[in-house]
PDB file of C-alpha atoms in Angstrom:
ATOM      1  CA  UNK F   1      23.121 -11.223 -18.299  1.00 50.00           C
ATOM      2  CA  UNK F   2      24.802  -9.647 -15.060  1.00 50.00           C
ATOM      3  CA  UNK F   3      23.974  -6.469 -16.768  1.00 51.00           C
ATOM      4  CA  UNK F   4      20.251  -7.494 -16.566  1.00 50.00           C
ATOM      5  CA  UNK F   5      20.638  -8.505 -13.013  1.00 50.00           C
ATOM      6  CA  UNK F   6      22.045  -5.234 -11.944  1.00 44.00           C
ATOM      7  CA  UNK F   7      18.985  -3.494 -13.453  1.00 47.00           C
ATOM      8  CA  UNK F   8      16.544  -5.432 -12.195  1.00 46.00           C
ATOM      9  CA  UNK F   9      17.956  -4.903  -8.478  1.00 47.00           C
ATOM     10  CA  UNK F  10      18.117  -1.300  -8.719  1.00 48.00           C
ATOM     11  CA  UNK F  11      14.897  -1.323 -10.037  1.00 48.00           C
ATOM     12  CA  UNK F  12      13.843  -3.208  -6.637  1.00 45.00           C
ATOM     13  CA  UNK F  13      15.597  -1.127  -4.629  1.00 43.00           C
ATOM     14  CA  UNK F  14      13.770   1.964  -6.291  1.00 48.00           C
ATOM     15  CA  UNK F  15      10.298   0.137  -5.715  1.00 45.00           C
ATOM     16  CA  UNK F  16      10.830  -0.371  -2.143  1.00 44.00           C
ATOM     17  CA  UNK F  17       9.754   2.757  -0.586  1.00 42.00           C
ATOM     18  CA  UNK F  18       6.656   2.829  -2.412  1.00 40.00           C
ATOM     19  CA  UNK F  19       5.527  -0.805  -2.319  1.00 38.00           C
ATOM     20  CA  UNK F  20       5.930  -0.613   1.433  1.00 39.00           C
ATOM     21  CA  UNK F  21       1.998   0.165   2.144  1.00 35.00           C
ATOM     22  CA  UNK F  22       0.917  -0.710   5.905  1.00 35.00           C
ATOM     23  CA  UNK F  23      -2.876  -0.480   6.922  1.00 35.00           C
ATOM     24  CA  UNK F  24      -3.687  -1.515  10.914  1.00 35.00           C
ATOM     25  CA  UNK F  25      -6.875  -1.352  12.853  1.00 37.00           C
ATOM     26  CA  UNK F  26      -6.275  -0.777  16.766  1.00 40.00           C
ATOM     27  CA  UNK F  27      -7.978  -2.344  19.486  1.00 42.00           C
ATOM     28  CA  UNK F  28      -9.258   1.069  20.769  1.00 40.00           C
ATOM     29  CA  UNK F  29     -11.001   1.401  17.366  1.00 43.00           C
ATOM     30  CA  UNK F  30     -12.709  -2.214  18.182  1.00 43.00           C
ATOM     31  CA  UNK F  31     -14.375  -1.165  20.931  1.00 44.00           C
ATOM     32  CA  UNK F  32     -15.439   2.309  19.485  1.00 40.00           C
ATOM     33  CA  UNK F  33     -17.116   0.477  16.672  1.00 41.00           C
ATOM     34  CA  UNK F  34     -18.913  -1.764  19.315  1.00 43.00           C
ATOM     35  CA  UNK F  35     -19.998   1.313  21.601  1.00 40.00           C
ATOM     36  CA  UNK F  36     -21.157   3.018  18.428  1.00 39.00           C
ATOM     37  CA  UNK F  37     -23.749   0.138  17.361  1.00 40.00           C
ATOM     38  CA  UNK F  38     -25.840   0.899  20.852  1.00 41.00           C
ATOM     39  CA  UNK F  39     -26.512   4.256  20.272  1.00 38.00           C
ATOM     40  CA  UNK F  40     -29.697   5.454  18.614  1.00 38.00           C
ATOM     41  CA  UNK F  41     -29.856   8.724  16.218  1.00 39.00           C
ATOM     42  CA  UNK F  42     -31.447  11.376  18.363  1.00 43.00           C
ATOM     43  CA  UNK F  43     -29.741  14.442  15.982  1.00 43.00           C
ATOM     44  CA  UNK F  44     -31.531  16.673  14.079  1.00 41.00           C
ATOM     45  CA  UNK F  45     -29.571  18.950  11.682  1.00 44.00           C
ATOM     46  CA  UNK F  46     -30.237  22.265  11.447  1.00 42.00           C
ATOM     47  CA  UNK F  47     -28.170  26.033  10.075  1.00 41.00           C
ATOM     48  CA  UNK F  48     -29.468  28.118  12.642  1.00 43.00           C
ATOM     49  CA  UNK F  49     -28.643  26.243  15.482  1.00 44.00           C
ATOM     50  CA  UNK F  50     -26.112  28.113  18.286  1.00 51.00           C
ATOM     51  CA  UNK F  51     -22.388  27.480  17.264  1.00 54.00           C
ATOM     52  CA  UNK F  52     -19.965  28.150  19.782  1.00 56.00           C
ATOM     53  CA  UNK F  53     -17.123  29.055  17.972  1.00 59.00           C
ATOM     54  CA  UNK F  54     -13.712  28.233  18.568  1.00 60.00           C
ATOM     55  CA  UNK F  55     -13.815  28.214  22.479  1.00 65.00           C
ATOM     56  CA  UNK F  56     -12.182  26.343  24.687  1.00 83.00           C
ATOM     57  CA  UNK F  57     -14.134  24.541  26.896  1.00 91.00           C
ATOM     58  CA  UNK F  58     -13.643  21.327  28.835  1.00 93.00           C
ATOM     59  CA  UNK F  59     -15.809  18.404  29.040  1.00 94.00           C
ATOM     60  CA  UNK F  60     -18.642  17.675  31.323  1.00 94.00           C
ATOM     61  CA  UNK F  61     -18.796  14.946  34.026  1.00 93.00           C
ATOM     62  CA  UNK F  62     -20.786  12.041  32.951  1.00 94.00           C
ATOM     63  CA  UNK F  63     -20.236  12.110  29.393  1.00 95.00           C
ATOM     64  CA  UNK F  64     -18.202  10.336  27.393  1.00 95.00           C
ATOM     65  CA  UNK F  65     -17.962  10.597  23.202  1.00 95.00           C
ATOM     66  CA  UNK F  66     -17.138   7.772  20.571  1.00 94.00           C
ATOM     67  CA  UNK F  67     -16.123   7.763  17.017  1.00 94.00           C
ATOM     68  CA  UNK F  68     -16.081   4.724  14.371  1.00 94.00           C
ATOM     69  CA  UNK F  69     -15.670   5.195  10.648  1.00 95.00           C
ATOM     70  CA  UNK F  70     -18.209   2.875   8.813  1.00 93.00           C
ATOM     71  CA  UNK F  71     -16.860   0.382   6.356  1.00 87.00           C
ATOM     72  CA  UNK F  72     -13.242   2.464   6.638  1.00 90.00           C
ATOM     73  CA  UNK F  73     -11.132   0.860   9.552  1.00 88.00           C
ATOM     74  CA  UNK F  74      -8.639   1.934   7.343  1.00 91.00           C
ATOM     75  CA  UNK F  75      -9.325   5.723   7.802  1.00 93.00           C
ATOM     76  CA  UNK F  76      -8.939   6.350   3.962  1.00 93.00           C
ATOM     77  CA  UNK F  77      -9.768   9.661   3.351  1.00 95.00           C
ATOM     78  CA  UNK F  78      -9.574  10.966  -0.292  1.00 94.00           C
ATOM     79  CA  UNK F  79      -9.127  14.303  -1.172  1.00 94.00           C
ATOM     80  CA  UNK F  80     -11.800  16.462  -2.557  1.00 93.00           C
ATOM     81  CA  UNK F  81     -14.859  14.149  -1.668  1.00 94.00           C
ATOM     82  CA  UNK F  82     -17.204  13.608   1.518  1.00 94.00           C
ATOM     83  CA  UNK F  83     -15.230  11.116   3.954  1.00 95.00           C
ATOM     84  CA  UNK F  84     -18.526   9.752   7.117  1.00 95.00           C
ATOM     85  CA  UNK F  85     -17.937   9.590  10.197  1.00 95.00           C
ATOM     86  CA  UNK F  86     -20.250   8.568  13.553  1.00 96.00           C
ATOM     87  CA  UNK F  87     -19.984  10.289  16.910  1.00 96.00           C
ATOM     88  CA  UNK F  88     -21.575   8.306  19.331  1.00 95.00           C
ATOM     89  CA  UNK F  89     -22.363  10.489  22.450  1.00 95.00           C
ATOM     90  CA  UNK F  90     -23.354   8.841  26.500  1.00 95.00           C
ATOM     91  CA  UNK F  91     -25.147  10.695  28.961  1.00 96.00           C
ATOM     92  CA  UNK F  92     -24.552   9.020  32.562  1.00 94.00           C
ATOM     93  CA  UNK F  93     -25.481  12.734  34.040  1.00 90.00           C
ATOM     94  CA  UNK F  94     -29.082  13.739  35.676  1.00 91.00           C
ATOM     95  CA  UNK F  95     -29.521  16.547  32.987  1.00 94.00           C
ATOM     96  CA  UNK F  96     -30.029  16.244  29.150  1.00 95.00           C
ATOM     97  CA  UNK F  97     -27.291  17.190  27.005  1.00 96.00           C
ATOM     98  CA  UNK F  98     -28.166  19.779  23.976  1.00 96.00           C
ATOM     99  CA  UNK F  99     -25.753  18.953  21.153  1.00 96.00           C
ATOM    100  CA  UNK F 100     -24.869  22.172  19.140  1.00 95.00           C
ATOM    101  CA  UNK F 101     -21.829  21.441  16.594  1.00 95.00           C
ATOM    102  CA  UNK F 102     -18.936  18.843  15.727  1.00 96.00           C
ATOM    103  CA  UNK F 103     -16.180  20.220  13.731  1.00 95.00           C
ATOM    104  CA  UNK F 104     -13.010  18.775  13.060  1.00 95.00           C
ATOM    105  CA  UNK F 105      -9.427  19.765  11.985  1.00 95.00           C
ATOM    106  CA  UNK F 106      -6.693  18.528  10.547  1.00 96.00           C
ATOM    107  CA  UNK F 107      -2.860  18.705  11.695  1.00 96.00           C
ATOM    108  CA  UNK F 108       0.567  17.417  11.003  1.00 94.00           C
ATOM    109  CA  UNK F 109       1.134  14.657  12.886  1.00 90.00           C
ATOM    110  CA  UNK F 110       4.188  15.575  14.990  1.00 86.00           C
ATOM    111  CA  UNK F 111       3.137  18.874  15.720  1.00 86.00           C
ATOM    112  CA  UNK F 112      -0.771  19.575  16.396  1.00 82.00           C
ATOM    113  CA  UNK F 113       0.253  23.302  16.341  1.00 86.00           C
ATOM    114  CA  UNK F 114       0.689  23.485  12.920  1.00 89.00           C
ATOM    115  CA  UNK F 115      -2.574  23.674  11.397  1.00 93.00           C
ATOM    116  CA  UNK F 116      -3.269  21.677   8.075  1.00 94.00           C
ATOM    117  CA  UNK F 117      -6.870  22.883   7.412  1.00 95.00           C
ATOM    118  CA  UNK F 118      -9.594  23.961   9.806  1.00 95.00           C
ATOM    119  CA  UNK F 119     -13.049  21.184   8.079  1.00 95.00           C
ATOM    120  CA  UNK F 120     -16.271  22.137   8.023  1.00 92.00           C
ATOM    121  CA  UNK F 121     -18.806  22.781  11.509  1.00 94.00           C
ATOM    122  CA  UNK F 122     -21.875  20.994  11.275  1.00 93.00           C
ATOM    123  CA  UNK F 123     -24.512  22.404  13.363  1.00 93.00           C
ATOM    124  CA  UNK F 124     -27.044  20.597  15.038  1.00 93.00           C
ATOM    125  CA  UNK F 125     -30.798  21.818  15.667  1.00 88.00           C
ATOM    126  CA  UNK F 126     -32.939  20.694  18.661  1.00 84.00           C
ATOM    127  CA  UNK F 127     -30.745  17.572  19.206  1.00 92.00           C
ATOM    128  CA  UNK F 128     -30.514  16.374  22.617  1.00 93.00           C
ATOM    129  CA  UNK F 129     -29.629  13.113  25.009  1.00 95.00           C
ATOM    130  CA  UNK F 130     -31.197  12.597  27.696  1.00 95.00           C
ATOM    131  CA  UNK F 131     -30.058  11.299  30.970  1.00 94.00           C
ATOM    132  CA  UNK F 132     -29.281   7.889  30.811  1.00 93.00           C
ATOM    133  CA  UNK F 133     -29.142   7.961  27.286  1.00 94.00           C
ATOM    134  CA  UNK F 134     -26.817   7.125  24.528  1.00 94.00           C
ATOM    135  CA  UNK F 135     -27.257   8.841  20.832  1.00 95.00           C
ATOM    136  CA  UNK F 136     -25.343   8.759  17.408  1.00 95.00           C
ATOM    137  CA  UNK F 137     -24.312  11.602  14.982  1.00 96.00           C
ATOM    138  CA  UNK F 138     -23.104  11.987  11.622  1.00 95.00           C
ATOM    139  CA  UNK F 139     -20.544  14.165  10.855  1.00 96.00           C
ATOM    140  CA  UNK F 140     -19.313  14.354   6.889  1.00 95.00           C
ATOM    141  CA  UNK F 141     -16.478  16.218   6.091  1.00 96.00           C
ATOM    142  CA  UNK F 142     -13.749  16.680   3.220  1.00 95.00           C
ATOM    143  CA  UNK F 143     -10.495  17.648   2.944  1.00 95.00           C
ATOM    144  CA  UNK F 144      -8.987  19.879   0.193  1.00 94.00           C
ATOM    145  CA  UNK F 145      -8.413  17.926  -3.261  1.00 92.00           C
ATOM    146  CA  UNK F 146      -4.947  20.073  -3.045  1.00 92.00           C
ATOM    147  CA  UNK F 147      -3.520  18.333   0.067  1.00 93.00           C
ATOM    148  CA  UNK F 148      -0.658  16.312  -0.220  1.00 92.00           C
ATOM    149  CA  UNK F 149      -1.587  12.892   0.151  1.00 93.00           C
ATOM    150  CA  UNK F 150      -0.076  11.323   3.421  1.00 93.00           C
ATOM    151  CA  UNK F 151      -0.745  10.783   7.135  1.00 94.00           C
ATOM    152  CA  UNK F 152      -2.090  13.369   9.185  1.00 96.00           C
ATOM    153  CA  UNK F 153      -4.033  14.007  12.474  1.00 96.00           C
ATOM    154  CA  UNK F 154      -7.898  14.409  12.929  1.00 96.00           C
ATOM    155  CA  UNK F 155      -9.068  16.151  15.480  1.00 95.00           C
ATOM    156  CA  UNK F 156     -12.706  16.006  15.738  1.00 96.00           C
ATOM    157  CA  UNK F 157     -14.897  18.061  18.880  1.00 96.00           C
ATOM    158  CA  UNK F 158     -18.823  17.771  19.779  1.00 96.00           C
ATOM    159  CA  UNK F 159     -19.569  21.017  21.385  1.00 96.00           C
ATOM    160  CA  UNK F 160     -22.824  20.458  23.726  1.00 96.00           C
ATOM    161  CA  UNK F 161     -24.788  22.637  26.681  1.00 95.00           C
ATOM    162  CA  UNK F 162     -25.570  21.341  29.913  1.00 95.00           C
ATOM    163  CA  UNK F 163     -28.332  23.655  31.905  1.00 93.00           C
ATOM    164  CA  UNK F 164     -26.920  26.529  29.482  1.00 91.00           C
ATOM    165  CA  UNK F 165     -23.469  25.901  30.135  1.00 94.00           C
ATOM    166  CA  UNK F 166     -21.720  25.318  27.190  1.00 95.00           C
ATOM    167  CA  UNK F 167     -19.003  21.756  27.048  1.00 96.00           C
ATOM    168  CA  UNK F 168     -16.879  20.044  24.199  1.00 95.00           C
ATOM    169  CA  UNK F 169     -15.566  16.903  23.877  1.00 95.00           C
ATOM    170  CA  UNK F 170     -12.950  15.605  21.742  1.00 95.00           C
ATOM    171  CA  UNK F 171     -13.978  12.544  20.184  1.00 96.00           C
ATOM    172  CA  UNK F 172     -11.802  11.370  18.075  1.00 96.00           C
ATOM    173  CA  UNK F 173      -7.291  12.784  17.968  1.00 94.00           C
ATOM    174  CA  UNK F 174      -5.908  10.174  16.036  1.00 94.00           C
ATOM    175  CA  UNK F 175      -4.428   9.471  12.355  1.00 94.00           C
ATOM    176  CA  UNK F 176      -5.878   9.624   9.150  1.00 95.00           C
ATOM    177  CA  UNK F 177      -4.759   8.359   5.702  1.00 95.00           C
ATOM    178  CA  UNK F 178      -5.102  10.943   2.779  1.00 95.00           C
ATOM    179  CA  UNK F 179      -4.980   9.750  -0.492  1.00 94.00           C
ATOM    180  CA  UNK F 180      -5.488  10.918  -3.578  1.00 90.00           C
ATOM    181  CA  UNK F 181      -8.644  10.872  -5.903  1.00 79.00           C
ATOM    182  CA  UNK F 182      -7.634  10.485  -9.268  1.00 67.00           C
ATOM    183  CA  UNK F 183      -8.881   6.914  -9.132  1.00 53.00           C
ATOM    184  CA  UNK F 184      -6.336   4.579 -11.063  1.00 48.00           C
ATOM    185  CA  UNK F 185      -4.356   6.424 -13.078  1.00 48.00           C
ATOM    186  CA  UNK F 186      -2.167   8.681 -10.340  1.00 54.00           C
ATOM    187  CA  UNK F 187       1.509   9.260  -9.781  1.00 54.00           C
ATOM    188  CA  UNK F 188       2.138   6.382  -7.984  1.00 61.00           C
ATOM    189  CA  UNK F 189      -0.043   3.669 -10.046  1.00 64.00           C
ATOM    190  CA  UNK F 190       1.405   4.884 -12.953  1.00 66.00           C
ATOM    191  CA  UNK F 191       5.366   4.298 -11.865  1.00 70.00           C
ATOM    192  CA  UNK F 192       4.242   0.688 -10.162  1.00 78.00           C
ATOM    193  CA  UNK F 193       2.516  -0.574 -13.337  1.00 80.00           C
ATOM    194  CA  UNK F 194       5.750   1.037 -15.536  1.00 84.00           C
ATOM    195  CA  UNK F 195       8.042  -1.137 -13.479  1.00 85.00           C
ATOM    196  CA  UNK F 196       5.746  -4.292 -13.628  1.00 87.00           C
ATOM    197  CA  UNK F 197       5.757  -4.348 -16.861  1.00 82.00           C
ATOM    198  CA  UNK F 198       9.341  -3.753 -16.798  1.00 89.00           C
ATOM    199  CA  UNK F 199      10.372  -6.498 -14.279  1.00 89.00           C
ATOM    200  CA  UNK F 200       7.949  -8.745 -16.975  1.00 89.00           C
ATOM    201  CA  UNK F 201      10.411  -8.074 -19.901  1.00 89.00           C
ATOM    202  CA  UNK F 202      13.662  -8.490 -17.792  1.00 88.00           C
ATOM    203  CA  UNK F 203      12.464 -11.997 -16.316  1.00 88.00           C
ATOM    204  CA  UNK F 204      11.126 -13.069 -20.187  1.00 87.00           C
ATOM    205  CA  UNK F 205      14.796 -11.707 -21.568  1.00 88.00           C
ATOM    206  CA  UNK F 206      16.349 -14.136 -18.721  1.00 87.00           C
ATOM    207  CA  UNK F 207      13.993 -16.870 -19.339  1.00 90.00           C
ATOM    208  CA  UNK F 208      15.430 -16.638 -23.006  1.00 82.00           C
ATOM    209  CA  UNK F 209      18.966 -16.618 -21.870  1.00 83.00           C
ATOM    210  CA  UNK F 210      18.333 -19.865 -20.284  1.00 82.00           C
ATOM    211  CA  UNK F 211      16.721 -21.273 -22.565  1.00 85.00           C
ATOM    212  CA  UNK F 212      19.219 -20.776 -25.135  1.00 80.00           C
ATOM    213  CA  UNK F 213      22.261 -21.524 -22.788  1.00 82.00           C
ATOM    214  CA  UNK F 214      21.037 -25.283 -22.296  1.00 80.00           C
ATOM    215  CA  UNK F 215      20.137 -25.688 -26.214  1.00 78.00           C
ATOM    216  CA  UNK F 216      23.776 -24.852 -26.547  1.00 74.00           C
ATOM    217  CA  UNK F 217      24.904 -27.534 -23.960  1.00 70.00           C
ATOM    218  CA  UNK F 218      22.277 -30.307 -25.094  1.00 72.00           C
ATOM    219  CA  UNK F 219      23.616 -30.038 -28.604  1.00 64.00           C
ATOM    220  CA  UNK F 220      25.923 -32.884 -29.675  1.00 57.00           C
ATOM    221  CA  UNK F 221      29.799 -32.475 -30.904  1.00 52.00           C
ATOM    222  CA  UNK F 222      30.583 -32.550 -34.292  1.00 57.00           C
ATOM    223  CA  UNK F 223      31.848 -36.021 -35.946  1.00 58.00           C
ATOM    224  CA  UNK F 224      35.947 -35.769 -36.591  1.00 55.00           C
ATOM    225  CA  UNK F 225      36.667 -37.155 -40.083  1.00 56.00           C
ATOM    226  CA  UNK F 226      39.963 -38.650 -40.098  1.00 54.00           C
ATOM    227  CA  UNK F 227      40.842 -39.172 -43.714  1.00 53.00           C
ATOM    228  CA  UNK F 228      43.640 -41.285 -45.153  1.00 53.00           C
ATOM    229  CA  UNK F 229      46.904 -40.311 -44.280  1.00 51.00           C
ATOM    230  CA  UNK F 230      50.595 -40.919 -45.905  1.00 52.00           C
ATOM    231  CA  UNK F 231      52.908 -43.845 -43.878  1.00 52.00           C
ATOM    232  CA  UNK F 232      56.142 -43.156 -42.350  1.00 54.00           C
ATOM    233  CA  UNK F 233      58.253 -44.854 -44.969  1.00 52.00           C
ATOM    234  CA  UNK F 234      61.077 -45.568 -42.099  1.00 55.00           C
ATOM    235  CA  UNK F 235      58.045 -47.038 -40.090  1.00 54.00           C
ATOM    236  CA  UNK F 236      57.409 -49.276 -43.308  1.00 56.00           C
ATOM    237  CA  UNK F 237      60.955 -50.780 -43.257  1.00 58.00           C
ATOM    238  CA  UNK F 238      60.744 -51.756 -39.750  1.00 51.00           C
ATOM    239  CA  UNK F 239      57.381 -53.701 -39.898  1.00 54.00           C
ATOM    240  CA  UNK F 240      58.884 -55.433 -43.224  1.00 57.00           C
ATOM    241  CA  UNK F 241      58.283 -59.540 -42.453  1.00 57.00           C
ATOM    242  CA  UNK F 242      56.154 -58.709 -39.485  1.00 59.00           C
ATOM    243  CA  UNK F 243      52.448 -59.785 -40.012  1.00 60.00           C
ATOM    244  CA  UNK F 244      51.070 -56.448 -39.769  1.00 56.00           C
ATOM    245  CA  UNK F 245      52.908 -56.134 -43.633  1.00 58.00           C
ATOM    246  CA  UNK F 246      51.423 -59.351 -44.497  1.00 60.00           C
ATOM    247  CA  UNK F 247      48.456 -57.937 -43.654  1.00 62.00           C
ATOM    248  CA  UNK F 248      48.441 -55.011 -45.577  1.00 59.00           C
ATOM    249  CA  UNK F 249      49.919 -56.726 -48.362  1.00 60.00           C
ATOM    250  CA  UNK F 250      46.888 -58.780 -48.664  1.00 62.00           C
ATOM    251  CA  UNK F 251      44.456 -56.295 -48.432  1.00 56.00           C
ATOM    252  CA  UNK F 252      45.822 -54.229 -51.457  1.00 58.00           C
ATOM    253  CA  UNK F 253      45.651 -57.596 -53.258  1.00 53.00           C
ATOM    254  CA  UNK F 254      42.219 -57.792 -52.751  1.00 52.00           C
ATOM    255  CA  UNK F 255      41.080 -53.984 -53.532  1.00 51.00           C
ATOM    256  CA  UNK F 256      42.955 -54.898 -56.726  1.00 49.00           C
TER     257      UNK F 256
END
């Protein structure tokens, strides 16, 4: 049995790391999802739509830019297939706003420098906000089915023209969970429902050792036969005239 214990802790201490799984929604992420709801869809996509590349421009006064994930507070993002997200754009300038392209990137997370894998631009045709205006946009994009799954950074930017001068706006520079797409049956599933099952036989072998140990305990000791032993003839002599020979004397007269 201490054998059995021994496994089964190192079998805990093996599980640990992986069994550790954390998901959190921030507060920030609250109020994008409630900033998001107000906006109306004003977009229009379109391929041949000006794109301006991978300029570096800073954003204009007067507008700010949202993000929300629907139904994915989590920021789940499996590899290989279409992840949605919303930018919500507000226009508190005099002049409307002509959206051209969100794109988005992914990074490591402690070092934005290293690039992970530059998503896909979608470009926008004839989309614009007016002043005083809010509007949403959809962006899909997916990762690569070979990335590693993990944490990482997206960083997602709405480029946009002002009276022909061109802006961007990052919306959304935050973390992402990656995970991978092979449904049930992946690394991970596979070693957590091994050692379930293997924690189940452990606890049904100690359940048995139990189980036998107090059948063991409950069971009652033997009867001691004493059979008929020979008499100390010296012991005999002694008793002679006492009543304890009288005694016997009259009890082999009456077997007899």
């Amino acid at each position: 049995m201490n054998n059995l214990r021994v496994f089964f802790f190192a079998l805990l201490l093996i599980a640990s790391p992986l069994l550790q799984v954390t998901r959190c929604q921030s507060d920030s992420e609250a109020d994008v999802t409630e900033s998001a709801e107000e906006v109306s869809d004003l977009g229009i996509v379109g391929e041949d739509a000006q794109y301006f590349g991978d300029g570096n421009f800073s954003p204009a006064p007067g507008v700010d830019s949202v993000c929300v994930f629907p139904k994915n507070s989590a920021r789940l993002v499996l590899t290989g297939e279409d992840t949605e997200l919303l930018v919500g754009l507000k226009n508190d300038g005099e002049s409307s706003i002509n959206v051209i392209a969100i794109k988005g990137s992914v990074h490591l997370p402690f070092d934005h420098h290293l690039l992970v894998q530059n998503l896909t631009a979608q470009a926008f045709n004839n989309a614009t906000v007016p002043a005083s205006t809010q509007a949403t946009f959809p962006y899909t994009f997916a990762v690569s089915k070979y990335l590693q799954p993990g944490s990482f950074d997206l960083v997602g930017t709405i480029f946009y023209e002002i009276d022909q001068h061109p802006y961007q706006s990052t919306f959304y520079n935050g973390t992402i969970e990656v995970v991978e797409s092979g449904g049930f049956l992946s690394v991970e599933s596979v070693f957590l429902v091994t050692l379930g099952f293997a924690l189940l036989v452990l606890l049904g072998l100690w359940i048995h050792g139990q189980i036998q140990n107090l059948s063991k305990k409950t069971k009652r000791a033997p009867k001691v036969e004493t059979g008929t032993g020979t008499r100390d003839v010296s012991m005999d002599e002694w008793l002679q005239g006492t009543a304890y020979t009288q005694s016997l004397s009259s009890k082999s007269k009456k077997k007899k």
